[in-house]
Coordinates of C-alpha atoms and ligand atoms in Angstrom, one line a residue:
X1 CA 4.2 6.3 -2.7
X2 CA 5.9 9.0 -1.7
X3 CA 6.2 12.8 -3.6
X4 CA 2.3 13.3 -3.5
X5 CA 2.6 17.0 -1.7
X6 CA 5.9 17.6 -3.3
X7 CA 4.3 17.0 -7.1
X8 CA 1.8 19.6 -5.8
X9 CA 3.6 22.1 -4.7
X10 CA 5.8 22.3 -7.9
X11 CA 2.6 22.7 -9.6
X12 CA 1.0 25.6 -6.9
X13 CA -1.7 22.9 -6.2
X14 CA -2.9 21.6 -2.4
X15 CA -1.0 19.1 -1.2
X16 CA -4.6 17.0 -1.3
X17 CA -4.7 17.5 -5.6
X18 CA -0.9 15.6 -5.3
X19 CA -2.8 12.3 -3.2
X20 CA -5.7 12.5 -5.8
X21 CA -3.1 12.5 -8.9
X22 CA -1.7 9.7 -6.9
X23 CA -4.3 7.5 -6.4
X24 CA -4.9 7.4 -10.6
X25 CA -1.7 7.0 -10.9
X26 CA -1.6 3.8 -8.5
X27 CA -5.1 2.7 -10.9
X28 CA -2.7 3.6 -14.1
X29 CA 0.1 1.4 -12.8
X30 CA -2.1 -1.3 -11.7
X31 CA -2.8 -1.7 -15.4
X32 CA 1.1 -1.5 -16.5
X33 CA 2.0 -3.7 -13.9
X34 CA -0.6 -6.6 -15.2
X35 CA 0.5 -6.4 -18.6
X36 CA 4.4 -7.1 -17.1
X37 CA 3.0 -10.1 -15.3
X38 CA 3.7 -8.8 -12.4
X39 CA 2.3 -11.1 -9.8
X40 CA 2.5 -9.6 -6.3
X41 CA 2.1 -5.3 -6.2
X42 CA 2.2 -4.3 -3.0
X43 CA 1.3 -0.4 -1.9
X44 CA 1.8 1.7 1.1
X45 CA -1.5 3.6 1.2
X46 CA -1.6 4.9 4.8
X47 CA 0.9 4.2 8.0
X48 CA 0.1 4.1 11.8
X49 CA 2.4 7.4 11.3
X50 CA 0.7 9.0 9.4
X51 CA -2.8 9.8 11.7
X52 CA -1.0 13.1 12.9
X53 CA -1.2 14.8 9.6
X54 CA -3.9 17.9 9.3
X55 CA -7.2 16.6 9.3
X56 CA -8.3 17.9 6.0
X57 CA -5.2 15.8 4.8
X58 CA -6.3 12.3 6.7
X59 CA -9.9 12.7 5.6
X60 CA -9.2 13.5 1.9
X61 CA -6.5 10.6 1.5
X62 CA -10.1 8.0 3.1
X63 CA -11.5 9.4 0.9
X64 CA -9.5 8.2 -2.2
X65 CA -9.3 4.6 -0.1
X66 CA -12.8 4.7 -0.5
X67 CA -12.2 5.6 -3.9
X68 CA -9.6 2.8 -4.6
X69 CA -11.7 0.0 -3.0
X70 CA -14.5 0.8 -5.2
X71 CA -12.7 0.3 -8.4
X72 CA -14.4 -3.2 -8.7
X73 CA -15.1 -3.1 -12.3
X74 CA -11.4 -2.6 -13.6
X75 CA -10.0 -5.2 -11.0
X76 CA -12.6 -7.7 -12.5
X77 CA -11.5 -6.5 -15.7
X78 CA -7.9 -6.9 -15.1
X79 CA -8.8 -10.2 -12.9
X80 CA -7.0 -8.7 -10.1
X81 CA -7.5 -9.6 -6.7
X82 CA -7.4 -6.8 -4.1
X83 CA -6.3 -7.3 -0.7
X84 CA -6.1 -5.0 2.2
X85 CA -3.5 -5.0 5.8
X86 CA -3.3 -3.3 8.3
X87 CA -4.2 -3.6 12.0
X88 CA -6.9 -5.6 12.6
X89 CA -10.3 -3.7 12.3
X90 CA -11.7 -5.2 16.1
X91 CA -8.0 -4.6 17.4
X92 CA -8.3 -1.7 20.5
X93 CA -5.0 0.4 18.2
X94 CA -7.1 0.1 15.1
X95 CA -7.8 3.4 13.4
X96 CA -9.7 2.4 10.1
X97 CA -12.8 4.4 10.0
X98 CA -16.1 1.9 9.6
X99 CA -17.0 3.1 6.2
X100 CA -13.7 2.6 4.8
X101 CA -13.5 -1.0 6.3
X102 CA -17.1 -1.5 4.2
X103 CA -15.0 -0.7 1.1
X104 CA -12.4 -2.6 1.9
X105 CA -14.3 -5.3 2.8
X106 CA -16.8 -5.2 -0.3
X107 CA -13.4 -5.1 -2.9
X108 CA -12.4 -7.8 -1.2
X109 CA -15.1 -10.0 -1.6
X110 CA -16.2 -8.8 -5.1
X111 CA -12.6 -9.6 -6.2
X112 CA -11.7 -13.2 -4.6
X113 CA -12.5 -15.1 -7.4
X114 CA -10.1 -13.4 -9.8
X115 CA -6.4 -15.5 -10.3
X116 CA -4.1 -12.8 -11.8
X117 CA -2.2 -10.0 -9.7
X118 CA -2.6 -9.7 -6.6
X119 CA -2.9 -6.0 -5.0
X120 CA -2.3 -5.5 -1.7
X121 CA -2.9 -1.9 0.3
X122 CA -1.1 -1.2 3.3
X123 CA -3.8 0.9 5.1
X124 CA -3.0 2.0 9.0
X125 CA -0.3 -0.8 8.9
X126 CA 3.4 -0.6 10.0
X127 CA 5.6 -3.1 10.6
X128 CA 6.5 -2.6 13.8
X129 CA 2.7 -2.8 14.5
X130 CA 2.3 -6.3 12.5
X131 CA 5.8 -7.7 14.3
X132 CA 4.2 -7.4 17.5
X133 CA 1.0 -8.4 16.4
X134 CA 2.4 -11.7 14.8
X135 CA 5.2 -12.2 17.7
X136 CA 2.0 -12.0 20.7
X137 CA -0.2 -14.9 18.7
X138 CA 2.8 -17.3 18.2
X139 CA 3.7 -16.8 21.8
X140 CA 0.0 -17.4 22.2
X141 CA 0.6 -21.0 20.5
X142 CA 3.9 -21.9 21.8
X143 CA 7.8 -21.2 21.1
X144 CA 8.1 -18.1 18.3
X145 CA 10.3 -18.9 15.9
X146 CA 11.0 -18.1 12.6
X147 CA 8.3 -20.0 11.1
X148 CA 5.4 -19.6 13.4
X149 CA 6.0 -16.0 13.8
X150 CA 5.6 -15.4 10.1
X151 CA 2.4 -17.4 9.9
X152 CA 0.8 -14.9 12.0
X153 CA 1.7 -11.7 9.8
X154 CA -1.2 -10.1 8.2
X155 CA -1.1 -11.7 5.6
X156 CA 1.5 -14.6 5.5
X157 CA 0.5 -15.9 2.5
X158 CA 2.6 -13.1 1.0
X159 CA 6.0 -13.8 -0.8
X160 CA 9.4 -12.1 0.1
X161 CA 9.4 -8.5 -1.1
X162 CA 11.5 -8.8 -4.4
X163 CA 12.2 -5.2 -5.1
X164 CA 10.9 -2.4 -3.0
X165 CA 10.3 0.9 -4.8
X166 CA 11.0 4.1 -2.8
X167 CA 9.9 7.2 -4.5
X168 CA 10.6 11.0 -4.4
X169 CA 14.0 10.9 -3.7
X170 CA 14.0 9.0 -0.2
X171 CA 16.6 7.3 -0.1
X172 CA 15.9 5.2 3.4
X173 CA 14.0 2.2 4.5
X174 CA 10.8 2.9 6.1
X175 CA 8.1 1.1 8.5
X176 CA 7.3 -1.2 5.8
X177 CA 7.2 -5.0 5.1
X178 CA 10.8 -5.2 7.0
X179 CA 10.2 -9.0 8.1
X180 CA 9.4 -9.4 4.3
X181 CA 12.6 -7.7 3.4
X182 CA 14.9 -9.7 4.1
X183 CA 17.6 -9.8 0.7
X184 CA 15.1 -7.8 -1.1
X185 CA 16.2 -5.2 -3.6
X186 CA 15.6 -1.7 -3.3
X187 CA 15.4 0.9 -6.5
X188 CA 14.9 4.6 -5.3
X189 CA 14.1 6.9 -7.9
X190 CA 13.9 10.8 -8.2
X191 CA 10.5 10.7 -9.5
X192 CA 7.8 11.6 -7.3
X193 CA 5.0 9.0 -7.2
X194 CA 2.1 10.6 -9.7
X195 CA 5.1 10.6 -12.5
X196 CA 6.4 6.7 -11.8
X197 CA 5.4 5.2 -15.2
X198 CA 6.0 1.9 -16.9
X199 CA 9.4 2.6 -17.7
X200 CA 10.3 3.6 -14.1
X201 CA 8.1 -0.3 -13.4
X202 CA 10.8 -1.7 -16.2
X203 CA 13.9 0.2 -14.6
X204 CA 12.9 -1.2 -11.1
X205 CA 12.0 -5.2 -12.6
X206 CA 15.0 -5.1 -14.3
X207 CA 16.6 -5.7 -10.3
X208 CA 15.4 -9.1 -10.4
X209 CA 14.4 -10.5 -13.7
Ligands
FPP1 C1 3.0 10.1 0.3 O1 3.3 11.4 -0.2 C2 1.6 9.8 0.2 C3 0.8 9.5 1.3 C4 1.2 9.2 2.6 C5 -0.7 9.3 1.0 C6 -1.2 8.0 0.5 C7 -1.0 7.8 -0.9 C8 -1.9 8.1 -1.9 C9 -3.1 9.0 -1.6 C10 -1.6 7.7 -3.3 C11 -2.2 6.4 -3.5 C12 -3.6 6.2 -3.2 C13 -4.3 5.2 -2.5 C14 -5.7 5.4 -2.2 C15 -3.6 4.0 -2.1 P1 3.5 12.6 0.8 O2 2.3 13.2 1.3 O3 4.5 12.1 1.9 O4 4.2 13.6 -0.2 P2 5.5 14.5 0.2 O5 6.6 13.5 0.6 O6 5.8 15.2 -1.1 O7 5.1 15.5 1.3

């Protein structure tokens, strides 16, 4: 969801008032992407990167995690199920503060029951950091292959990435979902990521319906 701090600073705002735009803009498209029956939306909320940005920064973007993983009501509403990965919360690299992991964790469980999209934050996750995660527990089990390394992503359970949205202009890959990746399609757009709307969704389904 990248452009946050550039949407900002077109408007003379704080870089912080760009992640808070984003963040309703995530709970905007959340709706749009339900009524496209879109079945797997998967965001990048936070990297293992990104800890080195000013503090102010890092505790204000929490703060709207917080914020995101208490949206219970319009999940239920929407009979999304929210899901959450990252490095493991008792792992010795793990940076998710506690009372973020009691949202998280809360969402979670106030959400399994529902059977429509599933929502998936990325929070202190990269995918170097889940390869090696996933590549030391099959080597735990016995021979890593293909197979038995991608039972022990995060969250294997996931399907292959189908079109990847990159934001803002970027036009590169990042540290994100790159075993998942494999053949997937990739729309990059100008718009930063408070301004992606439905028809920015549409333009970036139309890849693979
Ligand atoms: C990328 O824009 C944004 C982030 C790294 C922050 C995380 C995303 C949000 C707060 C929006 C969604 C909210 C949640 C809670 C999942 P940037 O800061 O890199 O902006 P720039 O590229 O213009 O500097």
């Amino acid at each position: 969801m990248d452009g946050n701090g550039r949407w900002a600073k077109s408007r003379n705002l704080p870089r912080t008032e760009g992640h808070t735009e984003g963040e309703e803009n995530l709970a905007r498209l959340v709706r749009v992407a339900v009524k496209k029956d879109v079945g797997w939306l998967t965001v990048f909320g936070f990297s293992t990167e990104n800890w080195v940005r000013p503090r102010t920064e890092v505790r204000h973007i929490l703060g709207l995690h917080k914020k995101l993983f208490g949206r219970v009501a319009e999940l239920n509403e929407l009979n999304v199920r929210i899901q959450w990965m990252g490095r493991p919360f008792d792992s010795p690299e793990a940076r998710t503060p506690k009372y973020v992991q009691r949202a998280i964790r809360k969402a979670i469980a106030d959400t399994a029951n529902n059977t429509g999209m599933v929502l998936t934050v990325a929070f202190d996750y990269g995918s170097h950091a889940e390869m090696v995660h996933a590549a030391r527990a099959a080597a735990a089990e016995g021979p890593v292959t293909v197979d038995t390394l991608g039972a022990h992503l995060y969250l294997p359970e996931l399907p292959p990435v189908d079109v990847l949205v990159r934001t803002s202009g970027e036009v590169r890959i990042s540290n994100f979902m790159l075993w998942q990746s494999v053949g997937t399609e990739v729309y990059f757009t100008d718009r930063a990521w408070p301004d992606f709307d439905g028809a920015e969704l549409d333009a970036a389904l139309a890849l693979v319906r």
